[in-house]
JSON list of C-alpha atoms in Angstrom, two decimals:
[
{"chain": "A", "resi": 1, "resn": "UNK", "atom": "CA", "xyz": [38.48, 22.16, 17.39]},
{"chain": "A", "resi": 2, "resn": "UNK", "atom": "CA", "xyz": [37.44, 25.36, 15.93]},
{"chain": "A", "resi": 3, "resn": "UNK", "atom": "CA", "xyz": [40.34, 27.28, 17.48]},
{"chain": "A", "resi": 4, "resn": "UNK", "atom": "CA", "xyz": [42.65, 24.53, 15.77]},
{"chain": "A", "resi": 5, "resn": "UNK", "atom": "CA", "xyz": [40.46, 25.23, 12.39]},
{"chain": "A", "resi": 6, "resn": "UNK", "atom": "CA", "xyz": [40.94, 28.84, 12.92]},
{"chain": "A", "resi": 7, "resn": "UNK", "atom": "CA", "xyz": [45.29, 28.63, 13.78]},
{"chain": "A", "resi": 8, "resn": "UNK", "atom": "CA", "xyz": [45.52, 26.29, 10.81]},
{"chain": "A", "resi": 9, "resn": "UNK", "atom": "CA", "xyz": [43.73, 28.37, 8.34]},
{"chain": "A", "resi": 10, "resn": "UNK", "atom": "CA", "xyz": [46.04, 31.39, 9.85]},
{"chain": "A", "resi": 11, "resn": "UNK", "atom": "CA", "xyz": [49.43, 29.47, 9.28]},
{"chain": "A", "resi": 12, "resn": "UNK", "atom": "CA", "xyz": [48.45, 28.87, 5.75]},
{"chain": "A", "resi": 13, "resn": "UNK", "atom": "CA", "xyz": [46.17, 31.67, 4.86]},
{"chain": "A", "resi": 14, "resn": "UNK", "atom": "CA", "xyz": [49.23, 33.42, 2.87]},
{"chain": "A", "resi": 15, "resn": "UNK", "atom": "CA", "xyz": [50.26, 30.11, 1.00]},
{"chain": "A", "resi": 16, "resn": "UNK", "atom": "CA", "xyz": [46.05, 30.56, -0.12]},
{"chain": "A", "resi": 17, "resn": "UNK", "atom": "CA", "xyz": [45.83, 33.80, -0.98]},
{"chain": "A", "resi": 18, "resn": "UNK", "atom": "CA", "xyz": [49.05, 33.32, -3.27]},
{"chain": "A", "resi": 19, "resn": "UNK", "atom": "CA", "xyz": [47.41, 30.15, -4.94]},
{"chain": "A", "resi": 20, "resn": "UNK", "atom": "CA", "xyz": [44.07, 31.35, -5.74]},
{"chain": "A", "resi": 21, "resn": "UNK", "atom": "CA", "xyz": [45.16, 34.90, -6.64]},
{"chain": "A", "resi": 22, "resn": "UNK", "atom": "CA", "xyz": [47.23, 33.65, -9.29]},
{"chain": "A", "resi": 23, "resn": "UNK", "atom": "CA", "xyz": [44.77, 30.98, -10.55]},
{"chain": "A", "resi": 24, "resn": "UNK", "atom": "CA", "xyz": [41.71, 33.47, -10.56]},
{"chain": "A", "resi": 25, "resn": "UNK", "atom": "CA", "xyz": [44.25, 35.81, -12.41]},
{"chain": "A", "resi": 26, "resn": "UNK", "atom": "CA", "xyz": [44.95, 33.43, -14.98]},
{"chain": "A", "resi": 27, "resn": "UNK", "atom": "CA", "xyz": [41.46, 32.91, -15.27]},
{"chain": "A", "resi": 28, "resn": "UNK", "atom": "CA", "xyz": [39.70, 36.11, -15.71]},
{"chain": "A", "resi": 29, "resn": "UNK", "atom": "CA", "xyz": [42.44, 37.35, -18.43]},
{"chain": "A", "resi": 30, "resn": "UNK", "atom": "CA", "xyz": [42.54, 33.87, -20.49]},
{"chain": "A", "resi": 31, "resn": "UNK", "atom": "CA", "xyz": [38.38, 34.28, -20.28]},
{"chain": "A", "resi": 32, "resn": "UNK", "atom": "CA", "xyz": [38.64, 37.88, -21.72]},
{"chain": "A", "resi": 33, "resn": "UNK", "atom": "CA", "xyz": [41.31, 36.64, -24.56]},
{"chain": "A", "resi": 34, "resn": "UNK", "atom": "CA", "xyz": [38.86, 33.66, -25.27]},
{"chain": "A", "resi": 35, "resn": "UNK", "atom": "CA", "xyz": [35.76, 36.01, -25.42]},
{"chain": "A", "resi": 36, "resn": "UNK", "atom": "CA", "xyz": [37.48, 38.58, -27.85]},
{"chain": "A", "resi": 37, "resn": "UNK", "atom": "CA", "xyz": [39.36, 36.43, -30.29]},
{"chain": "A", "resi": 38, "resn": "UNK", "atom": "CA", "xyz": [36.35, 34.01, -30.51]},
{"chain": "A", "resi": 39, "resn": "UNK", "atom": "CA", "xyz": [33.46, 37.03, -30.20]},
{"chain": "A", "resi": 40, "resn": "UNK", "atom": "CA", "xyz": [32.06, 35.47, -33.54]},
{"chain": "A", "resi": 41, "resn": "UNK", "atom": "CA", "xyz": [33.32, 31.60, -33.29]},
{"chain": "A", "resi": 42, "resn": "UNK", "atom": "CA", "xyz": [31.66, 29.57, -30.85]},
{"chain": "A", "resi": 43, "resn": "UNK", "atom": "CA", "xyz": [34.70, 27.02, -31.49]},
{"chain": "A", "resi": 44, "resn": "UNK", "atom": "CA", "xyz": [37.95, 28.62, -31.17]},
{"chain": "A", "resi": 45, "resn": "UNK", "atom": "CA", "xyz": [36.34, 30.55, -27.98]},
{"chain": "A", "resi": 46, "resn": "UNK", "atom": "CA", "xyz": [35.82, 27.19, -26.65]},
{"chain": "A", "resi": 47, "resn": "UNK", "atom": "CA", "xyz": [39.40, 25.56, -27.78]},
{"chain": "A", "resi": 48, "resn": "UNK", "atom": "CA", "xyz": [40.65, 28.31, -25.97]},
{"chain": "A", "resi": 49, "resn": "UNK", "atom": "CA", "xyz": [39.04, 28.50, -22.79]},
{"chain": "A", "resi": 50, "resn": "UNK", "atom": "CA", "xyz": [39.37, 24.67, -22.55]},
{"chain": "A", "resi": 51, "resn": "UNK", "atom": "CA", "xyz": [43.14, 25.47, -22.85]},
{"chain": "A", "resi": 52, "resn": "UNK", "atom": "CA", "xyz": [43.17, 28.25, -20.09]},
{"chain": "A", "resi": 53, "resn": "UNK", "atom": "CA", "xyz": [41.51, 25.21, -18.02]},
{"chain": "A", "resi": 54, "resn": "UNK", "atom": "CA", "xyz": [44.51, 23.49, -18.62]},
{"chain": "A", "resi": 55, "resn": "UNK", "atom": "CA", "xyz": [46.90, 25.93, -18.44]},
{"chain": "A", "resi": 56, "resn": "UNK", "atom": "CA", "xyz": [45.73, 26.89, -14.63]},
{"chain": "A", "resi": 57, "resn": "UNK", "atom": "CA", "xyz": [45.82, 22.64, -13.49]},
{"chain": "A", "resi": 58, "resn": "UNK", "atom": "CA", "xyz": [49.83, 23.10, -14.87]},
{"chain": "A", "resi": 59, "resn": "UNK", "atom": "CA", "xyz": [50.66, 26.55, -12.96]},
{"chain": "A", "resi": 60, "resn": "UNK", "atom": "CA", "xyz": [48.99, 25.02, -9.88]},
{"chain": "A", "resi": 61, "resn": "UNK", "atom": "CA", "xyz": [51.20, 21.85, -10.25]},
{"chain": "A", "resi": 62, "resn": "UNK", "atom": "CA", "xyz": [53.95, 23.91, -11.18]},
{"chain": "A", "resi": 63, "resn": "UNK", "atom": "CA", "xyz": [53.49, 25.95, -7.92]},
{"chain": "A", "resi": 64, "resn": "UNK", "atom": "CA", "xyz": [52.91, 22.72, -5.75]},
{"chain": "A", "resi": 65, "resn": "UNK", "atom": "CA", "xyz": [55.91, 21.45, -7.02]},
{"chain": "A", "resi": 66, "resn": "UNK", "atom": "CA", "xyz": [58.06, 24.31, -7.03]},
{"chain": "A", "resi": 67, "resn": "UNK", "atom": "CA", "xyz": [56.92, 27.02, -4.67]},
{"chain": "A", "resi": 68, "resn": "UNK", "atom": "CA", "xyz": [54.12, 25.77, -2.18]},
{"chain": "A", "resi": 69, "resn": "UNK", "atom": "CA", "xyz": [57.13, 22.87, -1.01]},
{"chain": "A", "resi": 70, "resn": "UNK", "atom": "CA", "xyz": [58.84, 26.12, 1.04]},
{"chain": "A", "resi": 71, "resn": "UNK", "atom": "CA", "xyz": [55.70, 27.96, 1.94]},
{"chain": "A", "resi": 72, "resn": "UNK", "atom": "CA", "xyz": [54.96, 24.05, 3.46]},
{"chain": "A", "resi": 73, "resn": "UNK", "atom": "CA", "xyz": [58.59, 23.82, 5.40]},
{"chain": "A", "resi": 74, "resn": "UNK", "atom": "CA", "xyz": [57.39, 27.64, 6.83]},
{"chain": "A", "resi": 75, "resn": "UNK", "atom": "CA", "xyz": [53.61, 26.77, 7.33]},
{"chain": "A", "resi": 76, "resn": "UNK", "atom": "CA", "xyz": [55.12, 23.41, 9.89]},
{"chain": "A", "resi": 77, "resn": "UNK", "atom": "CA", "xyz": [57.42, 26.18, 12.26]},
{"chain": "A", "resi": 78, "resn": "UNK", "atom": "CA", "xyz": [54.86, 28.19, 12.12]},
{"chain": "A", "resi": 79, "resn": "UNK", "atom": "CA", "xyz": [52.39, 25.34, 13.63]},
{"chain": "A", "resi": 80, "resn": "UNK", "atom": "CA", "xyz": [54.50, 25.50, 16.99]},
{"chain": "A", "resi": 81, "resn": "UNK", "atom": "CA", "xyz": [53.06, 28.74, 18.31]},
{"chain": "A", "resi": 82, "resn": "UNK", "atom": "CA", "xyz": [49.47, 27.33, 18.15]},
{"chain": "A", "resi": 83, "resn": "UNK", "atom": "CA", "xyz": [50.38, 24.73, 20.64]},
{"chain": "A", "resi": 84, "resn": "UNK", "atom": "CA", "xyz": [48.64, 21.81, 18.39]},
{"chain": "A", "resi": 85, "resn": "UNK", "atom": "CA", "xyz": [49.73, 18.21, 18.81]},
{"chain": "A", "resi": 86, "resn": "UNK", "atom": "CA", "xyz": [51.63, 16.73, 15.74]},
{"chain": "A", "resi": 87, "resn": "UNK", "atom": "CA", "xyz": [49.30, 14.67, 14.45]},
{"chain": "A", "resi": 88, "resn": "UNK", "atom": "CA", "xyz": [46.78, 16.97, 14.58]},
{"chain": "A", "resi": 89, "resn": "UNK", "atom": "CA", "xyz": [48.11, 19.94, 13.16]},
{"chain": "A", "resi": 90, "resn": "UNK", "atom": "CA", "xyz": [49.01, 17.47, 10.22]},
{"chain": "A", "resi": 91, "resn": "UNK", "atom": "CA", "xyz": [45.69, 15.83, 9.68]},
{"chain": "A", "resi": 92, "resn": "UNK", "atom": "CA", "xyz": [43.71, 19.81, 9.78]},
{"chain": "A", "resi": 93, "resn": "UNK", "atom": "CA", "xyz": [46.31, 20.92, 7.28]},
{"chain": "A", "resi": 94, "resn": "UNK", "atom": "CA", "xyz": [46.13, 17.77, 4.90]},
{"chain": "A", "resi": 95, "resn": "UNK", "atom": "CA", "xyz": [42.29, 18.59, 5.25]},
{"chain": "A", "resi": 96, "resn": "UNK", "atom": "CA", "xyz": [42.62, 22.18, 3.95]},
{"chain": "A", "resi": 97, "resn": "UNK", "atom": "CA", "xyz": [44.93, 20.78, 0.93]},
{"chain": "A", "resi": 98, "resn": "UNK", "atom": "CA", "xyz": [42.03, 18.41, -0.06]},
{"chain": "A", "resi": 99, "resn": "UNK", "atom": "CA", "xyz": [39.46, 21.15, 0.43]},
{"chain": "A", "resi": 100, "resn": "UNK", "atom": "CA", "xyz": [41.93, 23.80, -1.73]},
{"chain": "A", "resi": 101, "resn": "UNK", "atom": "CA", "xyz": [41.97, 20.89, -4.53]},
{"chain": "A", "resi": 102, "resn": "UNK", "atom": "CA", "xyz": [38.22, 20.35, -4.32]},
{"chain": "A", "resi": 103, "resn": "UNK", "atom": "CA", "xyz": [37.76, 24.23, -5.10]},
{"chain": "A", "resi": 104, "resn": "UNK", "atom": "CA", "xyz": [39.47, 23.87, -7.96]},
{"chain": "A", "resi": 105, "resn": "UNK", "atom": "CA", "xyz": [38.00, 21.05, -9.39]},
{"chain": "A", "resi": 106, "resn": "UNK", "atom": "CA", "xyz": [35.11, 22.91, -9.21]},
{"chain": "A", "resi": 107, "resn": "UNK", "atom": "CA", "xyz": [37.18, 26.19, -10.49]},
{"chain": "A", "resi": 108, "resn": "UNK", "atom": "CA", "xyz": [38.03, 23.76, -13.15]},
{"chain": "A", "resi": 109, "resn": "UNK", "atom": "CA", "xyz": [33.90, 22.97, -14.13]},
{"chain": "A", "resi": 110, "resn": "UNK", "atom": "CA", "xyz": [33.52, 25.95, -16.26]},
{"chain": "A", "resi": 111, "resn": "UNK", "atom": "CA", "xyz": [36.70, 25.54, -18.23]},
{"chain": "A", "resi": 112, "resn": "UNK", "atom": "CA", "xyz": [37.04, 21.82, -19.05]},
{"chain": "A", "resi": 113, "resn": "UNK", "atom": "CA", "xyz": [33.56, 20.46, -18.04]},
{"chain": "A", "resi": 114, "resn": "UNK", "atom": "CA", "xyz": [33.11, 19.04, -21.21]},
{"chain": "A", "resi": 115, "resn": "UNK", "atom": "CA", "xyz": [35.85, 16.10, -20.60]},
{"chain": "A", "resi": 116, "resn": "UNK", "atom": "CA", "xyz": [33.78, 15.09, -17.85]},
{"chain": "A", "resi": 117, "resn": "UNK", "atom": "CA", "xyz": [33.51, 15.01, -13.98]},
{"chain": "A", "resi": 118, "resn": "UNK", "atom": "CA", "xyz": [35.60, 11.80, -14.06]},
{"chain": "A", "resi": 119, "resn": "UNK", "atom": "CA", "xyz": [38.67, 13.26, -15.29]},
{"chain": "A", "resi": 120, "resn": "UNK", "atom": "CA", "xyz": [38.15, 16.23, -13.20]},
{"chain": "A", "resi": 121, "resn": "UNK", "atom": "CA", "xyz": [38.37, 13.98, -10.40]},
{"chain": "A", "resi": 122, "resn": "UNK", "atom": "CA", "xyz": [40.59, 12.06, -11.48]},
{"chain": "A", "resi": 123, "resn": "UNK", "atom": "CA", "xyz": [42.93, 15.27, -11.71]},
{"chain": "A", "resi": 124, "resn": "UNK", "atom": "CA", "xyz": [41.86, 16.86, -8.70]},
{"chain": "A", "resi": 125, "resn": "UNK", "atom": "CA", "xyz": [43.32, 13.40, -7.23]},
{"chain": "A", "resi": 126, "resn": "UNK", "atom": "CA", "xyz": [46.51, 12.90, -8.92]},
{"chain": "A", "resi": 127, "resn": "UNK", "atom": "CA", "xyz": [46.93, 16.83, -7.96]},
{"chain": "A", "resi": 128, "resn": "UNK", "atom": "CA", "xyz": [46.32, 16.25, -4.64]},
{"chain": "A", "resi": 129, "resn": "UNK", "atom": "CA", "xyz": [48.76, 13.34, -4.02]},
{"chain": "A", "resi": 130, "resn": "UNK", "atom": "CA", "xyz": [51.41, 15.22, -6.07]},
{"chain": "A", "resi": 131, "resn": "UNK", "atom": "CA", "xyz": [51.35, 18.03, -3.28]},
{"chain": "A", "resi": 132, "resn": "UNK", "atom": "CA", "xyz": [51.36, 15.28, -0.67]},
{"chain": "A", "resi": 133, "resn": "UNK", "atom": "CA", "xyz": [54.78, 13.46, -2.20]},
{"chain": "A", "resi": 134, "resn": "UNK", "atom": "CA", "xyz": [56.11, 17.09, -2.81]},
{"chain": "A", "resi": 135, "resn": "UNK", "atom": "CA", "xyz": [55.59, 17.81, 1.02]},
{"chain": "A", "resi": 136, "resn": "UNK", "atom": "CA", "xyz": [56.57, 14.58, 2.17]},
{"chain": "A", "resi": 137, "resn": "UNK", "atom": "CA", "xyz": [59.80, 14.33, 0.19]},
{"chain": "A", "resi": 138, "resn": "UNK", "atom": "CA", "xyz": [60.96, 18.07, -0.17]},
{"chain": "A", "resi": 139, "resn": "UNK", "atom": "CA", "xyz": [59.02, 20.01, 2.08]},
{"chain": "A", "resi": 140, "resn": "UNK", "atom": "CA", "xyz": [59.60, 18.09, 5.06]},
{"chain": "A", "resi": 141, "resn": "UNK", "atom": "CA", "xyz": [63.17, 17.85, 4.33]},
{"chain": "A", "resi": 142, "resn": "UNK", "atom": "CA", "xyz": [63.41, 21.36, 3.75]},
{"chain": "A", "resi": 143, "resn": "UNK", "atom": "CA", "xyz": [62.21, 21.99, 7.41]},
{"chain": "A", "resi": 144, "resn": "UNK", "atom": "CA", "xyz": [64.67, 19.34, 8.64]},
{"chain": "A", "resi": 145, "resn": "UNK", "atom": "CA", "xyz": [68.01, 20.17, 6.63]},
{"chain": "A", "resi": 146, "resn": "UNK", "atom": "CA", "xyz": [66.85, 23.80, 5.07]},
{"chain": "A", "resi": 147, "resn": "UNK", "atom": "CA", "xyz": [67.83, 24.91, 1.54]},
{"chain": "A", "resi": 148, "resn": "UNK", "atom": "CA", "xyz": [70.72, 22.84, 0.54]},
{"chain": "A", "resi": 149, "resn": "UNK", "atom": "CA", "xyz": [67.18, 19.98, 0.69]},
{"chain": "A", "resi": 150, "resn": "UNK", "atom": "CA", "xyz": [65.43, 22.49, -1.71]},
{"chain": "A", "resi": 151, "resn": "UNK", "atom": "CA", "xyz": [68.66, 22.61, -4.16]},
{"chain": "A", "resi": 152, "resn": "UNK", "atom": "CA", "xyz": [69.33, 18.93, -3.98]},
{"chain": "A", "resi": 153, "resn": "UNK", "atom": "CA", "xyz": [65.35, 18.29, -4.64]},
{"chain": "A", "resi": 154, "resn": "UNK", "atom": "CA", "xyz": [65.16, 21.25, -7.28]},
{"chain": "A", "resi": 155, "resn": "UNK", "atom": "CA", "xyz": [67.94, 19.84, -9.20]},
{"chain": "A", "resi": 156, "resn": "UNK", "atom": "CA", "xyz": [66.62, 16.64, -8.70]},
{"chain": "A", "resi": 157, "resn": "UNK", "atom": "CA", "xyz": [63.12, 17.73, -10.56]},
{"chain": "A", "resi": 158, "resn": "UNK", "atom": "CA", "xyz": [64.69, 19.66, -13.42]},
{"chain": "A", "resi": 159, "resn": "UNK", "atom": "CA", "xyz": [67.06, 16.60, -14.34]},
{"chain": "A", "resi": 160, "resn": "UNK", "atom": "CA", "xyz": [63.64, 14.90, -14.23]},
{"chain": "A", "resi": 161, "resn": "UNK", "atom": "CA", "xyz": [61.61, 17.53, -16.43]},
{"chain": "A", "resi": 162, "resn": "UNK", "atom": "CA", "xyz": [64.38, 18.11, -18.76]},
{"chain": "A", "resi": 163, "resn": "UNK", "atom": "CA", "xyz": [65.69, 14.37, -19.36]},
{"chain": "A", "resi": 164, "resn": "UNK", "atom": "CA", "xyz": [62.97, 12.62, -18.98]},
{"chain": "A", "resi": 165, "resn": "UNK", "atom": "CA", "xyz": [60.56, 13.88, -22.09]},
{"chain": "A", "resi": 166, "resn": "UNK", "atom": "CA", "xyz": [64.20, 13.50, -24.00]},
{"chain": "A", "resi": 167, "resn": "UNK", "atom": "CA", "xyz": [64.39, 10.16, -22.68]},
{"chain": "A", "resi": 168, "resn": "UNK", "atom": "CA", "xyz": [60.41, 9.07, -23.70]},
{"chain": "A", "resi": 169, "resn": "UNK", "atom": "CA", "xyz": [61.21, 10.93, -26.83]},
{"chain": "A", "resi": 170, "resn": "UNK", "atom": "CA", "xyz": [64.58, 8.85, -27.95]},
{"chain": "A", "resi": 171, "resn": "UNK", "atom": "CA", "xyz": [63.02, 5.55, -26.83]},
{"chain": "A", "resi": 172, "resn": "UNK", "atom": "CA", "xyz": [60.27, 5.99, -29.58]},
{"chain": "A", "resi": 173, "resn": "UNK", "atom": "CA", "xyz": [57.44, 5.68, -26.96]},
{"chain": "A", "resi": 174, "resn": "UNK", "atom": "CA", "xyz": [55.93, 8.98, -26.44]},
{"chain": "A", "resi": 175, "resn": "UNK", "atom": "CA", "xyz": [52.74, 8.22, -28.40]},
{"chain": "A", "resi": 176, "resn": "UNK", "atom": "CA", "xyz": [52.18, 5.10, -26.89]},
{"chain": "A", "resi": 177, "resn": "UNK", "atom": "CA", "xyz": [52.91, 6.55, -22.84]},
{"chain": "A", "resi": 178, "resn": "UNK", "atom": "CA", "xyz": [50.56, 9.59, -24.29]},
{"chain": "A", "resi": 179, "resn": "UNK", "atom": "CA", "xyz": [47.64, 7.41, -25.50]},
{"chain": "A", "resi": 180, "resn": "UNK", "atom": "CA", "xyz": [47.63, 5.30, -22.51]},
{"chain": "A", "resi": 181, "resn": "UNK", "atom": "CA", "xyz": [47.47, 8.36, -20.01]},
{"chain": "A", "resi": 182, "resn": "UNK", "atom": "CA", "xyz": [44.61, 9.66, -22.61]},
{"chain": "A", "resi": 183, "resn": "UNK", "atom": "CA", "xyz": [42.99, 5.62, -22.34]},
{"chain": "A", "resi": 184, "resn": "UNK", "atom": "CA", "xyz": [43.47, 6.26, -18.55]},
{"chain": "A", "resi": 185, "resn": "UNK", "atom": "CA", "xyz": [41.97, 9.61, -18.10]},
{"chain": "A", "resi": 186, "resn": "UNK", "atom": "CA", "xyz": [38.98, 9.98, -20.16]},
{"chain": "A", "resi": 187, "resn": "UNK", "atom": "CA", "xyz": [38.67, 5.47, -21.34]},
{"chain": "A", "resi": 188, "resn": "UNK", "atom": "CA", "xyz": [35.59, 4.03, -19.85]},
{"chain": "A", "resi": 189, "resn": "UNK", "atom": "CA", "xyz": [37.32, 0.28, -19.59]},
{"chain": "A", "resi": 190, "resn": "UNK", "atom": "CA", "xyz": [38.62, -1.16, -16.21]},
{"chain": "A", "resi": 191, "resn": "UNK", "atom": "CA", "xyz": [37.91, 1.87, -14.26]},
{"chain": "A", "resi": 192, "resn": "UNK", "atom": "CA", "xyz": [38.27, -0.08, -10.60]},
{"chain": "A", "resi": 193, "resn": "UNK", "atom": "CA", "xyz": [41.54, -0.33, -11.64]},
{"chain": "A", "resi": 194, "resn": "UNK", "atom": "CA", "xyz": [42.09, 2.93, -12.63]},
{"chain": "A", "resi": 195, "resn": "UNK", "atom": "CA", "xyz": [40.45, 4.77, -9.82]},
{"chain": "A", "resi": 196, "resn": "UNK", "atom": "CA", "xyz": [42.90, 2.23, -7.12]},
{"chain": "A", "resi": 197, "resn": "UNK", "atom": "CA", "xyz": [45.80, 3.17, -8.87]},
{"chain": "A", "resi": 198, "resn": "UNK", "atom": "CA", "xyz": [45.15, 7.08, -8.09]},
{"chain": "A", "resi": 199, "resn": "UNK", "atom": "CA", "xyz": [43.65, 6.84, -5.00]},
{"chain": "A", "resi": 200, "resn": "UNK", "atom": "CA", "xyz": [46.26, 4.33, -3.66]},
{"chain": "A", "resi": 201, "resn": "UNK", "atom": "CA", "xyz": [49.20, 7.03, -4.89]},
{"chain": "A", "resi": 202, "resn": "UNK", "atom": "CA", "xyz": [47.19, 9.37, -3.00]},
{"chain": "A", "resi": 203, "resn": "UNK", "atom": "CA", "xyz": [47.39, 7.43, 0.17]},
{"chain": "A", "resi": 204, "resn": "UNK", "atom": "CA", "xyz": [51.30, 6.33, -0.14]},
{"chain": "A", "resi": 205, "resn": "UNK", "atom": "CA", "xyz": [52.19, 9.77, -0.89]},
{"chain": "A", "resi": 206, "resn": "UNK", "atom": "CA", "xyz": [49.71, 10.33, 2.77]},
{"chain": "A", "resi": 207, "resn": "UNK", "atom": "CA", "xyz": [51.82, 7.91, 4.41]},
{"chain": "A", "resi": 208, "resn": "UNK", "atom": "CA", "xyz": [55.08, 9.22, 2.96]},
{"chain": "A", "resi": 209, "resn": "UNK", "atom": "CA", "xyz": [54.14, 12.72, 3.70]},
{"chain": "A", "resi": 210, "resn": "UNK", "atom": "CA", "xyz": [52.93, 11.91, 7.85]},
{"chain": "A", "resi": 211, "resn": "UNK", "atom": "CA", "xyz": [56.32, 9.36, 7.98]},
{"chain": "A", "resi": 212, "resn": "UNK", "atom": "CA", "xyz": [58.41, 12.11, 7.23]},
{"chain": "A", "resi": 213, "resn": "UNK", "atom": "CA", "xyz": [56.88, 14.70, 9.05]},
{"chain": "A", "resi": 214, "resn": "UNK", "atom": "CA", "xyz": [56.89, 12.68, 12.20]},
{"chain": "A", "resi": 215, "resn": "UNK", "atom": "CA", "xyz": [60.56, 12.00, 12.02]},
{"chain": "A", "resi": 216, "resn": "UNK", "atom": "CA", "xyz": [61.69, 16.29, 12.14]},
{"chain": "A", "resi": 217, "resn": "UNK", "atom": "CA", "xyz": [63.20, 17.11, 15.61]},
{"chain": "A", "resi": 218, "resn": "UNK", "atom": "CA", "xyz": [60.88, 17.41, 17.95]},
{"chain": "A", "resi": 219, "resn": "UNK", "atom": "CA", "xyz": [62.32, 20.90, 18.87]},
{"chain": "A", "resi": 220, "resn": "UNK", "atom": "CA", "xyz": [61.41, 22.47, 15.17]},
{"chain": "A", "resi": 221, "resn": "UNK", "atom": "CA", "xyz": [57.29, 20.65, 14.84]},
{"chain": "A", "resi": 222, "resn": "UNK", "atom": "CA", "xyz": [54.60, 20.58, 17.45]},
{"chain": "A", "resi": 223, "resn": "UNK", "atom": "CA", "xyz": [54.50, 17.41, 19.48]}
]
């Protein structure tokens, strides 16, 4: 098992250095802007780092959605070479994405603490099941079909990005979508409900992501 631990954490020890280079970057200068523009307001230096916390839960998205999908379709040929069966070299590296998010809900403490270790989990969930649908539906395809997969999905999330704020926006409902996410992050009424709703996205986008994988030719995964 440790060797297993050891040839997962080698296969996506690049994908990790990128991630948290970038997010402790982010960090450390958006902590030095906070600390000089509010040296003599406790307030703005807190708006501001509160913002930066923000900031580095959208790059990391951004990156999951974006980036990490073909570092994912890379880190999966790569698995061959350690000689790992399928479903384990899946379940290890669904374990290190849950154990990245759990850093960085921990990262995310110091800079947004204040809203409260339920919306911090609550986002370190919905982040986490993000990645899984992003590996499920691109990455895995990407490693089955290659880039014209990425283009088709990249296209796919732009139209999404682009039209659908315009879409929310025309229909008039933007402040009612935006108060309910508030209501659903940070609300203290029907909570079982809210906490199913994440975790069970976080398990479909599981099954999605292990149905997929499972299906690639046998001659490009480990069996």
């Amino acid at each position: 098992m440790i060797r297993d631990i050891k040839a997962v954490f080698s296969v996506k020890k690049g994908s990790l250095i990128v991630t948290f280079t970038t997010i402790v970057a982010i960090a450390l200068i958006g902590t030095i802007i906070a600390l000089i523009i509010g040296a003599n307001d406790a307030d703005v230096k807190k708006t501001i780092i509160s913002v930066i916390g923000i900031m580095i839960i959208s790059i990391y998205i951004f990156m999951t959605c974006f980036f990490r999908v073909i570092l994912h379709s890379d880190e999966t040929a790569k698995g061959i070479m350690f000689g790992m069966t399928r479903r384990k070299f899946f379940g290890l590296g669904r374990l290190f994405d849950a154990a990245e998010v759990i850093v960085l809900c921990i990262f995310e403490c110091f800079f947004i603490g204040d809203l409260g270790a339920g919306f911090i989990v609550k986002t370190g969930i919905i982040v986490f099941a993000l990645a899984l649908w992003a590996q499920g539906l691109a990455g895995n395809s990407i490693t089955r079909y290659g880039k014209a997969a990425y283009i088709v999905y990249y296209v796919l999330l732009m139209l999404l990005l682009i039209g659908g704020p315009r879409l929310i926006s025309m229909s008039g409902s933007g402040s009612k979508i935006m108060g309910s996410f508030t209501s659903f992050m940070i609300g203290t009424t029907n909570q079982p409900a809210m906490w199913a709703a994440i975790i069970g996205l976080a398990i479909a986008g599981a099954l999605v992501d292990w149905f997929t994988y499972r299906t690639i030719p046998v001659n490009q995964v480990p069996m």
